[in-house]
CSV table of C-alpha atoms in Angstrom, one decimal:
chain,number,residue,atom,x,y,z
A,747,UNK,CA,0.0,0.0,0.0
A,748,UNK,CA,1.1,3.6,-0.7
A,749,UNK,CA,1.5,5.8,2.4
A,750,UNK,CA,2.5,9.4,2.5
A,751,UNK,CA,2.9,12.1,5.1
A,752,UNK,CA,3.6,15.8,4.7
A,753,UNK,CA,5.9,17.2,7.3
A,754,UNK,CA,5.1,20.9,7.8
A,755,UNK,CA,7.2,23.4,9.8
A,756,UNK,CA,9.9,20.9,9.3
A,757,UNK,CA,12.7,21.7,6.9
A,758,UNK,CA,16.2,20.4,6.6
A,759,UNK,CA,18.6,21.2,3.8
A,760,UNK,CA,18.4,18.2,1.4
A,761,UNK,CA,22.2,18.4,0.9
A,762,UNK,CA,22.7,17.7,4.6
A,763,UNK,CA,20.0,15.0,4.7
A,764,UNK,CA,21.5,13.1,1.9
A,765,UNK,CA,25.0,13.1,3.5
A,766,UNK,CA,23.6,12.2,7.0
A,767,UNK,CA,21.1,9.5,6.1
A,768,UNK,CA,21.9,8.1,2.7
A,769,UNK,CA,25.5,8.7,1.5
A,770,UNK,CA,26.9,5.8,3.5
A,771,UNK,CA,24.5,3.4,1.7
A,772,UNK,CA,25.9,1.6,-1.3
A,773,UNK,CA,22.8,2.2,-3.4
A,774,UNK,CA,21.3,5.6,-3.1
A,775,UNK,CA,20.3,8.6,-5.2
A,776,UNK,CA,19.8,12.4,-4.9
A,777,UNK,CA,17.8,14.1,-7.6
A,778,UNK,CA,18.3,17.8,-6.9
A,779,UNK,CA,15.5,19.7,-8.6
A,780,UNK,CA,15.9,23.0,-6.8
A,781,UNK,CA,16.6,24.7,-10.2
A,782,UNK,CA,13.7,23.0,-11.9
A,783,UNK,CA,10.3,24.6,-12.6
A,784,UNK,CA,8.8,21.9,-10.5
A,785,UNK,CA,11.2,22.3,-7.6
A,786,UNK,CA,10.8,18.9,-5.8
A,787,UNK,CA,14.0,17.1,-4.9
A,788,UNK,CA,14.0,13.4,-4.2
A,789,UNK,CA,16.4,11.4,-2.0
A,790,UNK,CA,16.3,7.6,-1.4
A,791,UNK,CA,17.9,4.2,-1.6
A,792,UNK,CA,17.1,0.7,-2.6
A,793,UNK,CA,18.3,-2.6,-4.1
A,794,UNK,CA,20.4,-2.4,-7.3
A,795,UNK,CA,19.8,-4.5,-10.4
A,796,UNK,CA,21.1,-4.7,-14.0
A,797,UNK,CA,19.2,-5.2,-17.2
A,798,UNK,CA,20.0,-5.5,-20.9
A,799,UNK,CA,16.6,-4.7,-22.5
A,800,UNK,CA,13.4,-2.9,-21.7
A,801,UNK,CA,11.5,-6.2,-21.6
A,802,UNK,CA,13.5,-7.0,-18.4
A,803,UNK,CA,12.2,-4.0,-16.5
A,804,UNK,CA,9.8,-5.0,-13.8
A,805,UNK,CA,7.7,-2.2,-12.3
A,806,UNK,CA,5.2,-2.9,-9.5
A,807,UNK,CA,2.2,-0.7,-10.2
A,808,UNK,CA,0.3,0.5,-7.2
A,809,UNK,CA,-3.4,-0.2,-6.9
A,810,UNK,CA,-4.0,3.2,-5.3
A,811,UNK,CA,-3.1,6.8,-5.8
A,812,UNK,CA,-2.4,9.8,-3.6
A,813,UNK,CA,-3.2,13.5,-4.2
A,814,UNK,CA,0.3,15.1,-4.1
A,815,UNK,CA,1.8,18.2,-5.7
A,816,UNK,CA,4.7,16.2,-7.2
A,817,UNK,CA,4.7,13.3,-9.7
A,818,UNK,CA,7.4,11.2,-8.1
A,819,UNK,CA,6.3,7.8,-6.8
A,820,UNK,CA,8.3,4.7,-5.5
A,821,UNK,CA,9.3,2.4,-8.3
A,822,UNK,CA,12.6,2.2,-10.0
A,823,UNK,CA,15.6,4.5,-10.6
A,824,UNK,CA,17.5,3.8,-13.8
A,825,UNK,CA,20.5,4.8,-15.8
A,826,UNK,CA,20.0,3.6,-19.4
A,827,UNK,CA,23.0,2.4,-21.4
A,828,UNK,CA,23.2,3.9,-24.9
A,829,UNK,CA,24.3,0.6,-26.5
A,830,UNK,CA,21.3,-1.2,-25.0
A,831,UNK,CA,19.2,1.2,-27.0
A,832,UNK,CA,21.1,0.4,-30.1
A,833,UNK,CA,20.6,-3.3,-29.6
A,834,UNK,CA,16.8,-2.7,-29.3
A,835,UNK,CA,17.1,-1.2,-32.8
A,836,UNK,CA,19.1,-4.2,-34.1
A,837,UNK,CA,22.5,-2.4,-34.1
A,838,UNK,CA,25.6,-3.5,-32.2
A,839,UNK,CA,26.1,-6.0,-29.4
A,840,UNK,CA,24.1,-4.4,-26.7
A,841,UNK,CA,24.9,-2.9,-23.3
A,842,UNK,CA,24.1,-3.2,-19.6
A,843,UNK,CA,21.8,-0.6,-17.9
A,844,UNK,CA,21.7,0.0,-14.1
A,845,UNK,CA,18.8,0.3,-11.8
A,846,UNK,CA,17.7,0.7,-8.1
A,847,UNK,CA,14.4,-0.7,-6.9
A,848,UNK,CA,12.9,2.0,-4.6
A,849,UNK,CA,10.0,1.4,-2.2
A,850,UNK,CA,10.4,4.6,-0.1
A,851,UNK,CA,11.9,8.1,-0.5
A,852,UNK,CA,11.9,11.6,0.9
A,853,UNK,CA,10.6,14.5,-1.3
A,854,UNK,CA,11.6,18.1,-0.6
A,855,UNK,CA,9.4,20.9,-1.8
A,856,UNK,CA,11.8,23.9,-2.1
A,857,UNK,CA,9.0,26.5,-2.6
A,858,UNK,CA,6.8,25.2,0.3
A,859,UNK,CA,9.8,24.4,2.5
A,860,UNK,CA,8.1,21.1,3.3
A,861,UNK,CA,9.1,17.5,3.2
A,862,UNK,CA,7.0,14.4,2.3
A,863,UNK,CA,7.7,10.9,3.3
A,864,UNK,CA,6.4,8.4,0.7
A,865,UNK,CA,6.6,4.7,0.5
A,866,UNK,CA,5.0,1.3,-0.4
A,867,UNK,CA,4.5,-0.6,2.9
A,868,UNK,CA,2.6,-3.7,3.9
A,869,UNK,CA,0.8,-1.8,6.6
A,870,UNK,CA,0.5,1.6,8.2
A,871,UNK,CA,2.5,0.4,11.2
A,872,UNK,CA,5.4,-0.4,8.9
A,873,UNK,CA,5.2,3.0,7.4
A,874,UNK,CA,5.1,4.5,10.9
A,875,UNK,CA,8.1,2.6,12.0
A,876,UNK,CA,10.1,3.9,9.1
A,877,UNK,CA,8.9,7.5,9.7
A,878,UNK,CA,10.0,7.4,13.3
A,879,UNK,CA,13.4,6.0,12.3
A,880,UNK,CA,13.8,8.9,10.0
A,881,UNK,CA,12.9,11.3,12.8
A,882,UNK,CA,15.4,9.8,15.1
A,883,UNK,CA,18.3,10.0,12.6
A,884,UNK,CA,17.4,13.4,11.1
A,885,UNK,CA,17.3,15.1,14.5
A,886,UNK,CA,21.1,15.1,14.5
A,887,UNK,CA,21.3,16.5,11.0
A,888,UNK,CA,22.8,19.9,10.2
A,889,UNK,CA,25.7,21.4,8.5
A,890,UNK,CA,27.1,18.2,6.9
A,891,UNK,CA,27.3,19.8,3.4
A,892,UNK,CA,29.4,22.7,4.8
A,893,UNK,CA,32.0,20.4,6.2
A,894,UNK,CA,32.3,18.2,3.1
A,895,UNK,CA,35.7,18.9,1.7
A,896,UNK,CA,38.8,17.3,0.3
A,897,UNK,CA,41.1,17.4,-2.7
A,898,UNK,CA,40.1,16.7,-6.2
A,899,UNK,CA,42.6,15.7,-8.9
A,900,UNK,CA,42.4,13.9,-12.2
A,901,UNK,CA,44.5,13.1,-15.3
A,902,UNK,CA,42.4,12.6,-18.4
A,903,UNK,CA,43.1,11.6,-22.0
A,904,UNK,CA,40.8,12.5,-24.9
A,905,UNK,CA,40.2,9.3,-26.9
A,906,UNK,CA,40.1,11.4,-30.0
A,907,UNK,CA,42.8,13.9,-30.8
A,908,UNK,CA,42.0,17.2,-32.5
A,909,UNK,CA,43.0,15.7,-35.9
A,910,UNK,CA,41.0,12.5,-35.3
A,911,UNK,CA,37.9,14.4,-34.2
A,912,UNK,CA,38.0,16.8,-37.1
A,913,UNK,CA,38.5,14.0,-39.5
A,914,UNK,CA,35.4,12.3,-38.0
A,915,UNK,CA,33.4,15.5,-38.4
A,916,UNK,CA,34.3,15.5,-42.1
A,917,UNK,CA,33.4,11.9,-42.5
A,918,UNK,CA,30.0,12.8,-41.0
A,919,UNK,CA,29.7,15.6,-43.5
A,920,UNK,CA,30.5,13.1,-46.3
A,921,UNK,CA,27.7,10.8,-45.0
A,922,UNK,CA,25.3,13.8,-45.1
A,923,UNK,CA,26.5,14.7,-48.6
A,924,UNK,CA,25.7,11.2,-49.8
A,925,UNK,CA,22.2,11.7,-48.5
A,926,UNK,CA,22.4,8.9,-45.9
A,927,UNK,CA,21.8,11.3,-43.0
A,928,UNK,CA,20.7,14.9,-42.3
A,929,UNK,CA,22.5,15.3,-39.0
A,930,UNK,CA,24.9,13.2,-36.9
A,931,UNK,CA,25.7,13.5,-33.2
A,932,UNK,CA,29.4,12.8,-33.0
A,933,UNK,CA,30.9,12.0,-29.6
A,934,UNK,CA,34.2,11.1,-27.9
A,935,UNK,CA,35.3,10.6,-24.3
A,936,UNK,CA,37.8,11.9,-21.8
A,937,UNK,CA,39.0,9.0,-19.6
A,938,UNK,CA,41.5,8.6,-16.8
A,939,UNK,CA,42.3,8.4,-13.1
A,940,UNK,CA,40.6,10.4,-10.5
A,941,UNK,CA,41.2,11.0,-6.8
A,942,UNK,CA,38.1,12.6,-5.3
A,943,UNK,CA,35.0,12.0,-3.2
A,944,UNK,CA,32.2,11.5,-5.8
A,945,UNK,CA,29.8,13.3,-3.4
A,946,UNK,CA,32.1,16.3,-3.2
A,947,UNK,CA,32.3,16.4,-7.0
A,948,UNK,CA,28.5,16.5,-7.2
A,949,UNK,CA,28.0,19.2,-4.6
A,950,UNK,CA,30.7,21.4,-6.1
A,951,UNK,CA,29.2,20.9,-9.6
A,952,UNK,CA,25.7,21.8,-8.7
A,953,UNK,CA,26.8,24.8,-6.6
A,954,UNK,CA,29.0,26.3,-9.4
A,955,UNK,CA,26.9,25.1,-12.4
A,956,UNK,CA,23.2,24.9,-11.3
A,957,UNK,CA,21.1,22.7,-13.6
A,958,UNK,CA,17.5,21.6,-13.7
A,959,UNK,CA,18.4,17.9,-13.6
A,960,UNK,CA,21.4,17.8,-11.2
A,961,UNK,CA,21.7,14.3,-10.0
A,962,UNK,CA,23.9,11.8,-8.1
A,963,UNK,CA,23.2,8.1,-8.3
A,964,UNK,CA,25.4,5.6,-6.4
A,965,UNK,CA,25.0,2.1,-7.8
A,966,UNK,CA,27.7,0.7,-5.5
A,967,UNK,CA,30.2,-0.3,-8.2
A,968,UNK,CA,29.8,3.0,-10.0
A,969,UNK,CA,28.5,6.5,-9.5
A,970,UNK,CA,26.8,8.8,-12.0
A,971,UNK,CA,27.2,12.5,-11.4
A,972,UNK,CA,25.3,14.9,-13.7
A,973,UNK,CA,24.4,18.5,-14.2
A,974,UNK,CA,22.2,17.6,-17.2
A,975,UNK,CA,20.1,20.5,-18.6
A,976,UNK,CA,18.1,18.3,-20.9
A,977,UNK,CA,14.8,16.4,-20.4
A,978,UNK,CA,14.8,13.2,-22.3
A,979,UNK,CA,11.3,12.0,-21.3
A,980,UNK,CA,8.7,12.6,-18.7
A,981,UNK,CA,5.2,11.3,-18.2
A,982,UNK,CA,2.5,12.7,-15.9
A,983,UNK,CA,-1.1,11.5,-15.9
A,984,UNK,CA,-0.6,10.1,-19.4
A,985,UNK,CA,1.0,13.3,-20.9
A,986,UNK,CA,4.5,12.6,-22.1
A,987,UNK,CA,7.1,15.2,-23.0
A,988,UNK,CA,10.6,15.5,-24.4
A,989,UNK,CA,12.8,18.6,-24.6
A,990,UNK,CA,15.7,18.1,-27.0
A,991,UNK,CA,18.6,20.6,-27.0
A,992,UNK,CA,20.5,21.5,-30.2
A,993,UNK,CA,22.5,24.7,-30.6
A,994,UNK,CA,25.2,25.9,-28.3
A,995,UNK,CA,27.1,29.1,-27.7
A,996,UNK,CA,29.5,30.0,-24.8
A,997,UNK,CA,28.7,32.5,-22.1
A,998,UNK,CA,30.7,35.7,-21.8
A,999,UNK,CA,31.6,37.6,-18.6
A,1000,UNK,CA,30.8,40.9,-20.3
A,1001,UNK,CA,27.0,41.4,-20.2
A,1002,UNK,CA,26.8,43.0,-23.6
A,1003,UNK,CA,29.0,40.3,-25.2
A,1004,UNK,CA,26.9,37.6,-23.5
A,1005,UNK,CA,23.7,39.2,-24.9
A,1006,UNK,CA,25.2,39.3,-28.4
A,1007,UNK,CA,26.2,35.6,-28.2
A,1008,UNK,CA,22.7,34.6,-27.1
A,1009,UNK,CA,21.1,36.7,-29.8
A,1010,UNK,CA,23.4,35.2,-32.4
A,1011,UNK,CA,22.5,31.7,-31.3
A,1012,UNK,CA,18.7,32.4,-31.4
A,1013,UNK,CA,18.9,33.8,-34.9
A,1014,UNK,CA,21.4,31.3,-36.4
A,1015,UNK,CA,19.7,29.4,-39.3
A,1016,UNK,CA,22.1,26.5,-39.1
A,1017,UNK,CA,21.4,26.0,-35.4
A,1018,UNK,CA,17.6,26.3,-35.9
A,1019,UNK,CA,17.7,23.8,-38.7
A,1020,UNK,CA,19.7,21.4,-36.5
A,1021,UNK,CA,17.2,21.8,-33.7
A,1022,UNK,CA,14.2,21.4,-36.0
A,1023,UNK,CA,15.5,18.1,-37.5
A,1024,UNK,CA,15.6,16.6,-34.0
A,1025,UNK,CA,12.2,18.0,-33.1
A,1026,UNK,CA,10.8,16.2,-36.2
A,1027,UNK,CA,12.5,13.0,-35.2
A,1028,UNK,CA,11.1,13.2,-31.6
A,1029,UNK,CA,7.6,13.9,-33.1
A,1030,UNK,CA,8.0,10.8,-35.2
A,1031,UNK,CA,9.1,8.7,-32.3
A,1032,UNK,CA,6.2,9.9,-30.1
A,1033,UNK,CA,3.7,9.2,-32.9
A,1034,UNK,CA,4.4,5.5,-32.6
A,1035,UNK,CA,3.1,5.4,-29.0
A,1036,UNK,CA,0.8,8.4,-28.8
A,1037,UNK,CA,-2.9,8.9,-29.2
A,1038,UNK,CA,-3.8,10.0,-32.7
A,1039,UNK,CA,-3.3,13.7,-33.4
A,1040,UNK,CA,-2.1,14.4,-29.9
A,1041,UNK,CA,1.6,15.2,-30.7
A,1042,UNK,CA,2.2,19.0,-30.2
A,1043,UNK,CA,5.3,21.1,-30.4
A,1044,UNK,CA,4.8,23.3,-27.3
A,1045,UNK,CA,8.0,25.3,-27.7
A,1046,UNK,CA,10.4,25.8,-30.6
A,1047,UNK,CA,13.9,27.3,-30.3
A,1048,UNK,CA,13.5,28.5,-26.8
A,1049,UNK,CA,16.7,30.1,-25.5
A,1050,UNK,CA,17.9,28.8,-22.2
A,1051,UNK,CA,21.1,30.0,-20.5
A,1052,UNK,CA,23.2,28.0,-18.1
A,1053,UNK,CA,26.4,28.7,-16.2
A,1054,UNK,CA,28.8,28.2,-19.2
A,1055,UNK,CA,26.6,28.0,-22.3
A,1056,UNK,CA,23.5,29.3,-24.1
A,1057,UNK,CA,21.4,26.6,-25.7
A,1058,UNK,CA,18.3,26.3,-28.0
A,1059,UNK,CA,15.6,24.0,-26.4
A,1060,UNK,CA,12.4,22.8,-27.9
A,1061,UNK,CA,9.6,20.8,-26.2
A,1062,UNK,CA,7.3,18.2,-27.8
A,1063,UNK,CA,4.4,16.6,-26.0
A,1064,UNK,CA,1.7,13.9,-26.6
A,1065,UNK,CA,-0.8,11.7,-24.9
A,1066,UNK,CA,0.3,8.1,-24.3
A,1067,UNK,CA,-2.0,5.8,-26.2
A,1068,UNK,CA,-4.1,3.3,-24.4
A,1069,UNK,CA,-2.4,-0.1,-23.6
A,1070,UNK,CA,1.1,1.5,-24.0
A,1071,UNK,CA,3.2,1.3,-20.9
A,1072,UNK,CA,5.6,4.0,-19.7
A,1073,UNK,CA,8.6,1.6,-20.5
A,1074,UNK,CA,7.3,1.1,-24.0
A,1075,UNK,CA,7.0,4.8,-24.6
A,1076,UNK,CA,10.5,5.4,-23.3
A,1077,UNK,CA,11.8,2.6,-25.6
A,1078,UNK,CA,10.2,4.3,-28.6
A,1079,UNK,CA,12.3,7.4,-28.1
A,1080,UNK,CA,15.5,5.7,-26.9
A,1081,UNK,CA,18.3,6.4,-27.7
A,1082,UNK,CA,17.3,10.1,-27.9
A,1083,UNK,CA,17.5,11.8,-31.3
A,1084,UNK,CA,19.5,14.6,-30.0
A,1085,UNK,CA,22.3,12.1,-29.3
A,1086,UNK,CA,22.0,10.1,-32.5
A,1087,UNK,CA,21.0,12.3,-35.5
A,1088,UNK,CA,18.5,11.9,-38.2
A,1089,UNK,CA,17.2,9.6,-39.7
A,1090,UNK,CA,17.9,7.7,-36.5
A,1091,UNK,CA,18.5,4.2,-37.9
A,1092,UNK,CA,21.0,5.3,-40.5
A,1093,UNK,CA,22.7,7.6,-38.0
A,1094,UNK,CA,23.2,5.0,-35.3
A,1095,UNK,CA,24.6,2.4,-37.7
A,1096,UNK,CA,27.1,4.9,-39.1
A,1097,UNK,CA,28.2,6.3,-35.8
A,1098,UNK,CA,28.5,2.8,-34.2
A,1099,UNK,CA,31.2,2.1,-36.8
A,1100,UNK,CA,32.8,5.6,-36.8
A,1101,UNK,CA,33.3,6.1,-33.1
A,1102,UNK,CA,36.1,4.1,-31.6
A,1103,UNK,CA,34.6,3.8,-28.1
A,1104,UNK,CA,31.4,2.6,-26.6
A,1105,UNK,CA,29.3,5.4,-25.1
A,1106,UNK,CA,27.9,3.3,-22.2
A,1107,UNK,CA,25.8,5.4,-19.8
A,1108,UNK,CA,26.8,8.6,-21.6
A,1109,UNK,CA,24.3,9.5,-24.3
A,1110,UNK,CA,21.7,7.4,-22.5
A,1111,UNK,CA,19.2,8.6,-19.9
A,1112,UNK,CA,18.7,8.5,-16.2
A,1113,UNK,CA,15.9,9.2,-13.7
A,1114,UNK,CA,12.9,7.4,-12.2
A,1115,UNK,CA,9.8,5.5,-13.3
A,1116,UNK,CA,7.1,5.5,-10.6
A,1117,UNK,CA,4.5,2.9,-9.6
A,1118,UNK,CA,1.7,5.1,-11.1
A,1119,UNK,CA,3.3,5.2,-14.6
A,1120,UNK,CA,4.7,8.8,-14.1
A,1121,UNK,CA,8.4,9.3,-14.9
A,1122,UNK,CA,11.2,11.7,-15.4
A,1123,UNK,CA,14.4,10.9,-17.2
A,1124,UNK,CA,17.1,13.4,-18.2
A,1125,UNK,CA,19.7,13.0,-20.9
A,1126,UNK,CA,23.0,11.7,-19.6
A,1127,UNK,CA,25.1,14.6,-20.8
A,1128,UNK,CA,27.3,17.0,-18.8
A,1129,UNK,CA,28.0,13.9,-16.7
A,1130,UNK,CA,30.8,12.1,-15.0
A,1131,UNK,CA,30.8,8.3,-14.6
A,1132,UNK,CA,33.2,7.0,-11.9
A,1133,UNK,CA,34.2,3.4,-11.3
A,1134,UNK,CA,36.7,2.9,-8.5
A,1135,UNK,CA,39.5,5.4,-9.3
A,1136,UNK,CA,38.6,5.7,-13.0
A,1137,UNK,CA,36.3,8.2,-14.5
A,1138,UNK,CA,34.9,9.1,-17.9
A,1139,UNK,CA,33.3,12.2,-19.4
A,1140,UNK,CA,31.5,11.9,-22.7
A,1141,UNK,CA,31.3,15.0,-24.9
A,1142,UNK,CA,30.2,15.7,-28.5
A,1143,UNK,CA,28.0,17.7,-30.7
A,1144,UNK,CA,25.7,17.6,-33.7
A,1145,UNK,CA,27.2,17.7,-37.2
A,1146,UNK,CA,25.4,19.0,-40.3
A,1147,UNK,CA,26.5,19.7,-43.8
A,1148,UNK,CA,27.2,23.3,-42.8
A,1149,UNK,CA,29.5,22.3,-39.9
A,1150,UNK,CA,33.1,23.5,-39.7
A,1151,UNK,CA,35.3,20.8,-38.3
A,1152,UNK,CA,37.4,23.2,-36.1
A,1153,UNK,CA,34.3,24.8,-34.7
A,1154,UNK,CA,32.8,21.4,-33.8
A,1155,UNK,CA,36.0,20.5,-32.0
A,1156,UNK,CA,36.0,23.7,-30.0
A,1157,UNK,CA,32.3,23.2,-29.1
A,1158,UNK,CA,33.1,19.7,-27.9
A,1159,UNK,CA,35.8,21.1,-25.6
A,1160,UNK,CA,33.5,23.8,-24.3
A,1161,UNK,CA,30.9,21.2,-23.2
A,1162,UNK,CA,33.6,19.5,-21.2
A,1163,UNK,CA,34.9,22.6,-19.5
A,1164,UNK,CA,32.7,22.8,-16.4
A,1165,UNK,CA,33.2,19.2,-15.6
A,1166,UNK,CA,37.0,19.2,-16.2
A,1167,UNK,CA,37.6,22.3,-14.2
A,1168,UNK,CA,35.6,21.0,-11.2
A,1169,UNK,CA,37.7,17.9,-10.8
A,1170,UNK,CA,40.9,19.8,-11.5
A,1171,UNK,CA,41.5,17.8,-14.6
A,1172,UNK,CA,44.7,17.7,-16.5
A,1173,UNK,CA,43.6,16.8,-20.1
A,1174,UNK,CA,45.8,15.4,-22.8
A,1175,UNK,CA,43.9,16.6,-25.8
């Protein structure tokens, strides 16, 4: 049964709560949504699992619902592997995605300054027992985030040199010239050793580079740290949305220059064309699982500015068709068009041969799928994946016929800047 309780006049900093109650657990997550329009952060833990196809996902659907101001419900937290998505399309050898089964969590409403406890329990007494255990532990909470410190150091190597990346850009342009693709999302990785507390990395990143989908997921063997700005997929009461990002310009410290850069991006025909191609792709993917005539482009070429970049964002929505599950709807869009190119099938086949490395979790998606069918998954970009003392940062960008190889290389480096600087990275480009 689903139980919830709103705790009013009771507010603790979620940063402190995560460190005090959950960070010592091997399998935990912190979705910081303080910068999101719907400012409800979620913290919890659970049992990890792995899966290699969407058919393996098992979601327990609750037989009751609660009237709450947020859409999160217990269910599963996932990080989808890009190559798993390719295998679902008949390309490549597949990949392994990661998950956490979640039966309880804490939800923090930043605007209300309130906290909700929510969970699936056999009885009200079981829920009450958990609630009181939270009270006992949280009473000692306070200031943990301010005392979190340590050194961060990393040595990274770009898997594609400047020459190799620019050559790959030109091979993409040739593919477009031949009419096989209209756009291709070319990527590479920075990999190497890291000495740092993953939690400290996350807290420093989201402090210095606020993002709507800042997240930390600890799967035990690996950690995903993200300041993703991009919504891959969400569903709420049957309405699904996707907000692809295409088009990037750097921020400038001088206000007038920053304004000029943002205006230039908004008015750039190449960037608009690139964005529109992906919007059309998303519309096509949604049509496969949507009610007839329900697909709508809510926003087109919306300028959004983040700590280090300006970007063009569009939003497409649709009603999920009857008898289509949330997992099936996600599968229809995955991998995301903004990380493949268009047409999707020809793009992924070409890129799978062109790129020398597997993308893994990078270019995939992460987030939660609730027991009521609601969900929220962000794109795995602006992210760091850590395994033991090794880390990887995926970076890339969209290539069109009008792309200039040197410009694409510099944009790729720009997208890595915030992450590299935060972990004091020495990069061999």
